PDB file of C-alpha atoms in Angstrom:
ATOM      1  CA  UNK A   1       0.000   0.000   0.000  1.00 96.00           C
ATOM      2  CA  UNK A   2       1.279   3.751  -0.930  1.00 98.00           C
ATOM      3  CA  UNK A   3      -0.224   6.869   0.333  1.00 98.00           C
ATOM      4  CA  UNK A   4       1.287   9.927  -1.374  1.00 97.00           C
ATOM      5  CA  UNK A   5       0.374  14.015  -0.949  1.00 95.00           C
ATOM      6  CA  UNK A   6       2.228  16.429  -3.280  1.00 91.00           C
ATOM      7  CA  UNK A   7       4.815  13.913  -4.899  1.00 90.00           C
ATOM      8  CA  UNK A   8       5.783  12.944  -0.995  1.00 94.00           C
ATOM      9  CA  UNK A   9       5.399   9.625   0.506  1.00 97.00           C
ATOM     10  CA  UNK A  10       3.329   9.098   3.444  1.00 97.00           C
ATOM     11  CA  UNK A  11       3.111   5.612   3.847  1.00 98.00           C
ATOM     12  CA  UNK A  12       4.567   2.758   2.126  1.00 98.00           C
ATOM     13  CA  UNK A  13       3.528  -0.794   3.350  1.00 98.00           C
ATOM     14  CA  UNK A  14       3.401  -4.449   2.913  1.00 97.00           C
ATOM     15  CA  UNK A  15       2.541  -5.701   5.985  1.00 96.00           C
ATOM     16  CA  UNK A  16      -1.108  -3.679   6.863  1.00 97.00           C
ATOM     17  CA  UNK A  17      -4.366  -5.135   7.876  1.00 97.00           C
ATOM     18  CA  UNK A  18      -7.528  -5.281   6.012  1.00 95.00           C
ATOM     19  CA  UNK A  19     -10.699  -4.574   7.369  1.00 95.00           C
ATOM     20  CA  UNK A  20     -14.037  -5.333   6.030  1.00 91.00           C
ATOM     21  CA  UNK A  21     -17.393  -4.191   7.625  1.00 85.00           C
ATOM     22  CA  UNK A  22     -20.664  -4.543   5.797  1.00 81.00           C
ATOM     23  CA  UNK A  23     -21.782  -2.687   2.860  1.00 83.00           C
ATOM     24  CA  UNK A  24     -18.025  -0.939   2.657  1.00 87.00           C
ATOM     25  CA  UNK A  25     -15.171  -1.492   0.880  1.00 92.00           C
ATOM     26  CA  UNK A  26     -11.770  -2.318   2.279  1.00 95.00           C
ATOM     27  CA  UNK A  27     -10.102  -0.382   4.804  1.00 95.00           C
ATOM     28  CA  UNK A  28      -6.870  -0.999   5.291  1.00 97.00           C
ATOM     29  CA  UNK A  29      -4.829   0.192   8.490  1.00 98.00           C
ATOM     30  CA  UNK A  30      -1.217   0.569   8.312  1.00 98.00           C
ATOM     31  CA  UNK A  31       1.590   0.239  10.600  1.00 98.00           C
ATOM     32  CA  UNK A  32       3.270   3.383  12.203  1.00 98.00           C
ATOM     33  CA  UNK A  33       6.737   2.376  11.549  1.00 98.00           C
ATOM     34  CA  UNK A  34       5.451   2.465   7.530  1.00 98.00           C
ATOM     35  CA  UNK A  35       3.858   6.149   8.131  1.00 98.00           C
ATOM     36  CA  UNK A  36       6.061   9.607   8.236  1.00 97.00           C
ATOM     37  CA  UNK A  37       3.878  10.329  11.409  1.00 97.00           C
ATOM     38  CA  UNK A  38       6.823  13.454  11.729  1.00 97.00           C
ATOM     39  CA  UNK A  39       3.825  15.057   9.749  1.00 97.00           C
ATOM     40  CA  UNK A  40       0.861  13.675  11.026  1.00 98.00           C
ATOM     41  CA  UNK A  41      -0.490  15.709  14.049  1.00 97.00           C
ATOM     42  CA  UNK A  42      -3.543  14.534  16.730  1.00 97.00           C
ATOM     43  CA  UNK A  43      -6.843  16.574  16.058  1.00 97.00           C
ATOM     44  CA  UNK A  44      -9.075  16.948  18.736  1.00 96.00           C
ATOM     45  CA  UNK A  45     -11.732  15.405  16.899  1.00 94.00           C
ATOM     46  CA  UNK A  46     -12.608  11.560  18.033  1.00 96.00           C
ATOM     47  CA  UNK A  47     -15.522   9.330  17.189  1.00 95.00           C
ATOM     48  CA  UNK A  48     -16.880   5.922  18.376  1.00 95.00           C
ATOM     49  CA  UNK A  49     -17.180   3.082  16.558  1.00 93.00           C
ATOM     50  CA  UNK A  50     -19.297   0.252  18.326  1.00 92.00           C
ATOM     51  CA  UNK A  51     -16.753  -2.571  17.209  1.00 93.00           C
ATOM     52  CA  UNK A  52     -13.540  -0.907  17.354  1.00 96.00           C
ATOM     53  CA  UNK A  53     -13.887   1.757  19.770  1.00 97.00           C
ATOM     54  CA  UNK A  54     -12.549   5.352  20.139  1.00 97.00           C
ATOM     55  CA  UNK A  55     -11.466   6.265  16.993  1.00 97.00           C
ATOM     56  CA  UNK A  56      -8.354   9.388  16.544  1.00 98.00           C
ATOM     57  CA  UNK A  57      -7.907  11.536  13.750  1.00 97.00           C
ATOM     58  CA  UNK A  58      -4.487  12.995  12.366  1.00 98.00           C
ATOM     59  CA  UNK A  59      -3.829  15.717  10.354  1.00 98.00           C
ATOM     60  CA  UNK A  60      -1.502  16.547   7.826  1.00 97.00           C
ATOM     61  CA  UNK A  61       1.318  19.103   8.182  1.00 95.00           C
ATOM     62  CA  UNK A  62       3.286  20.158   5.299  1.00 90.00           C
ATOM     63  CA  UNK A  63       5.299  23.378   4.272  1.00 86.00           C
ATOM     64  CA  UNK A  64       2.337  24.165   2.434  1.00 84.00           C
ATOM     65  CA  UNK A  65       0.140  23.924   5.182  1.00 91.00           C
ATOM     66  CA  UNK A  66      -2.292  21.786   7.190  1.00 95.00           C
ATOM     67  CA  UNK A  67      -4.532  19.433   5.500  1.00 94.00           C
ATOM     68  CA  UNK A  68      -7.463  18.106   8.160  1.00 95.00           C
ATOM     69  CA  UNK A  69      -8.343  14.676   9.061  1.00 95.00           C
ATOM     70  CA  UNK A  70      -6.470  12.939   6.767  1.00 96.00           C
ATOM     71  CA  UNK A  71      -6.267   9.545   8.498  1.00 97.00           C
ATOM     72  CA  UNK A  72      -7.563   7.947  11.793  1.00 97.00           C
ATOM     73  CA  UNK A  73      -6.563   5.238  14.409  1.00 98.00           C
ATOM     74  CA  UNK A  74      -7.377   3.003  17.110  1.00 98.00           C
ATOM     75  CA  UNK A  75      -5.085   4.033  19.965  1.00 98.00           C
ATOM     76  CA  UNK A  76      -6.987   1.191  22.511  1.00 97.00           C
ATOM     77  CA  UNK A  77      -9.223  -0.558  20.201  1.00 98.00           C
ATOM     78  CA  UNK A  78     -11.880  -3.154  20.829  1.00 97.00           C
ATOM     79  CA  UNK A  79     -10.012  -6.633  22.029  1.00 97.00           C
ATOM     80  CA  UNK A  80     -11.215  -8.115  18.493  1.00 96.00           C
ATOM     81  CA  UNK A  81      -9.490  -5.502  16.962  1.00 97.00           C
ATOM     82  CA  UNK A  82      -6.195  -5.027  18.979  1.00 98.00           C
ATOM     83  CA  UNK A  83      -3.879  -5.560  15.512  1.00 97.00           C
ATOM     84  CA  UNK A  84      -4.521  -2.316  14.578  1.00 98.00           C
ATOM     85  CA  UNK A  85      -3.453  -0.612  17.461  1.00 98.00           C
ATOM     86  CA  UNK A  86      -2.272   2.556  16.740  1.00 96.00           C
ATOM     87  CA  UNK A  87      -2.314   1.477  13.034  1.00 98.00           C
ATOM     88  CA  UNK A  88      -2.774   4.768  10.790  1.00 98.00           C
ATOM     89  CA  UNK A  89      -5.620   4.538   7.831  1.00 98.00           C
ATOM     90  CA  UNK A  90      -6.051   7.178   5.240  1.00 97.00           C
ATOM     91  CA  UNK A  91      -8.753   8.742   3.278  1.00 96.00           C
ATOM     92  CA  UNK A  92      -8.132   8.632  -0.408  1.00 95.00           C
ATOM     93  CA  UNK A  93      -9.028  11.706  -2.043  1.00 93.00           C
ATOM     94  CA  UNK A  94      -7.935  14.214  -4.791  1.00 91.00           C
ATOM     95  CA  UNK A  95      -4.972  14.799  -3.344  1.00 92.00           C
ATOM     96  CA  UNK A  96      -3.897  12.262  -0.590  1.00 95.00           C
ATOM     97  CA  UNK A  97      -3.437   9.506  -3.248  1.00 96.00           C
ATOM     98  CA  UNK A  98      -3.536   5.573  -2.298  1.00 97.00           C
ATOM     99  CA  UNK A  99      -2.854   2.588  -4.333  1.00 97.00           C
ATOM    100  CA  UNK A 100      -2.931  -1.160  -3.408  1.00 97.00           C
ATOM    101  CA  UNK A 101      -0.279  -2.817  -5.201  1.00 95.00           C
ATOM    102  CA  UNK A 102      -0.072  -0.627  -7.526  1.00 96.00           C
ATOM    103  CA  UNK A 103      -3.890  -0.401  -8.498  1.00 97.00           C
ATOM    104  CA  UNK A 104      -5.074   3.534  -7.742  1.00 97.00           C
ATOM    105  CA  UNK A 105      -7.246   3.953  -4.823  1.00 97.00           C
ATOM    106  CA  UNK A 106     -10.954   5.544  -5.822  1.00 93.00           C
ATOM    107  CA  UNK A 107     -12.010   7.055  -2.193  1.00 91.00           C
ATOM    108  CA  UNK A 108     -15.720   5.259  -0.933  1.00 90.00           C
ATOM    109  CA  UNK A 109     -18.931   7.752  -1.173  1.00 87.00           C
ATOM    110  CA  UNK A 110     -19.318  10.050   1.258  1.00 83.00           C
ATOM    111  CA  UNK A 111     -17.389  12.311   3.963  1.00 73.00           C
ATOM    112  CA  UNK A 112     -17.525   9.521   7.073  1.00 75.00           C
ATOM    113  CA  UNK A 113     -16.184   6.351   5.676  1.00 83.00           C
ATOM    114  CA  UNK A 114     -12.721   5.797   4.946  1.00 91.00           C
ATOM    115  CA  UNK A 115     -12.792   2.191   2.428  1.00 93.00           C
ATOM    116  CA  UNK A 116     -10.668   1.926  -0.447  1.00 95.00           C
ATOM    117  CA  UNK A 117     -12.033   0.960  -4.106  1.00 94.00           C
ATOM    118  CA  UNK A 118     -10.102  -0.791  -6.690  1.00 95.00           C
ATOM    119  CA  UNK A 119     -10.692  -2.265  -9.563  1.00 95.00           C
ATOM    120  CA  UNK A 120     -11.369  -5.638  -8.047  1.00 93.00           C
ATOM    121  CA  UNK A 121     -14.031  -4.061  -5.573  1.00 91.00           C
ATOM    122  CA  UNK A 122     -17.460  -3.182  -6.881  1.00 89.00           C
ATOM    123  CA  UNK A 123     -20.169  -2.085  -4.729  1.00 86.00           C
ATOM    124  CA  UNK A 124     -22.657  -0.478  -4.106  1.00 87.00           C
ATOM    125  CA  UNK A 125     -21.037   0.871  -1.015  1.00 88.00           C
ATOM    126  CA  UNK A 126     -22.870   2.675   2.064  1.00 86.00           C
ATOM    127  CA  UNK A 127     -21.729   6.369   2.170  1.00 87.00           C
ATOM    128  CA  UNK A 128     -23.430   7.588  -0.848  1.00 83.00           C
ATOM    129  CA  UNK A 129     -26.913   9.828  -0.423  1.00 86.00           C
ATOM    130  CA  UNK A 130     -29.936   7.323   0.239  1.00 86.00           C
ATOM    131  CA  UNK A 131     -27.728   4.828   1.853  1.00 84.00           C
ATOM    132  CA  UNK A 132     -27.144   6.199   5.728  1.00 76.00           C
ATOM    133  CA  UNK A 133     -29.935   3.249   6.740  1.00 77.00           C
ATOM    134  CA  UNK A 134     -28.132   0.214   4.801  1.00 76.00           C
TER     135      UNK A 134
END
């Protein structure tokens, strides 16, 4: 996995977890050791997610300034969940740019979810308008 902003490399990985969860594509959390976390910084934003727990969000800090929310973690996740402890995943978007082996990342519908869509994964996805009650 590769997630790039502005020709730099923020992550670069072979060894992250995949998650599925109903009605979304793949997310896929990476280790910290594979992330530049020197620029990632915490937001104060957090969420809850009834299987994994307290979800953290990181922003993005570059010479050309900060870029919100561009990943999230699992600082004490859920016992089912405890691989991805403090595992980083991104949002693919216009310009925080993932690929899975190569294949270009498509980001999922929406502004909440964080899945990954390739050209092996076909939906429909939850995320888009109409689909909040899937």
């Amino acid at each position: 996995m590769t997630v790039r902003h502005e020709g730099v490399t923020l992550a670069d990985s072979t060894g992250c977890f995949r998650v599925l969860e109903t009605s979304h594509p793949p997310v896929f959390y990476i280790p910290r050791d594979d992330v530049r976390t020197d620029l990632l910084r915490r937001s104060p934003r957090t969420t809850w997610c009834e299987w994994k727990g307290a979800a953290s969000f990181w922003d993005l800090a570059t010479p050309h300034g900060v870029r919100t929310e561009v990943a999230w973690s699992y600082e004490e996740p859920s016992a089912a969940f405890a691989a991805i402890r403090g595992c980083l995943a991104f949002y693919a978007s216009d310009d925080v740019r993932c690929s899975v082996a190569g294949d270009p990342v498509r980001p999922q519908p929406g502004e909440f979810y964080g899945g990954w869509i390739t050209s092996e994964i076909t939906g429909p996805f939850k995320g888009a308008p109409g689909t909040a009650g899937w």
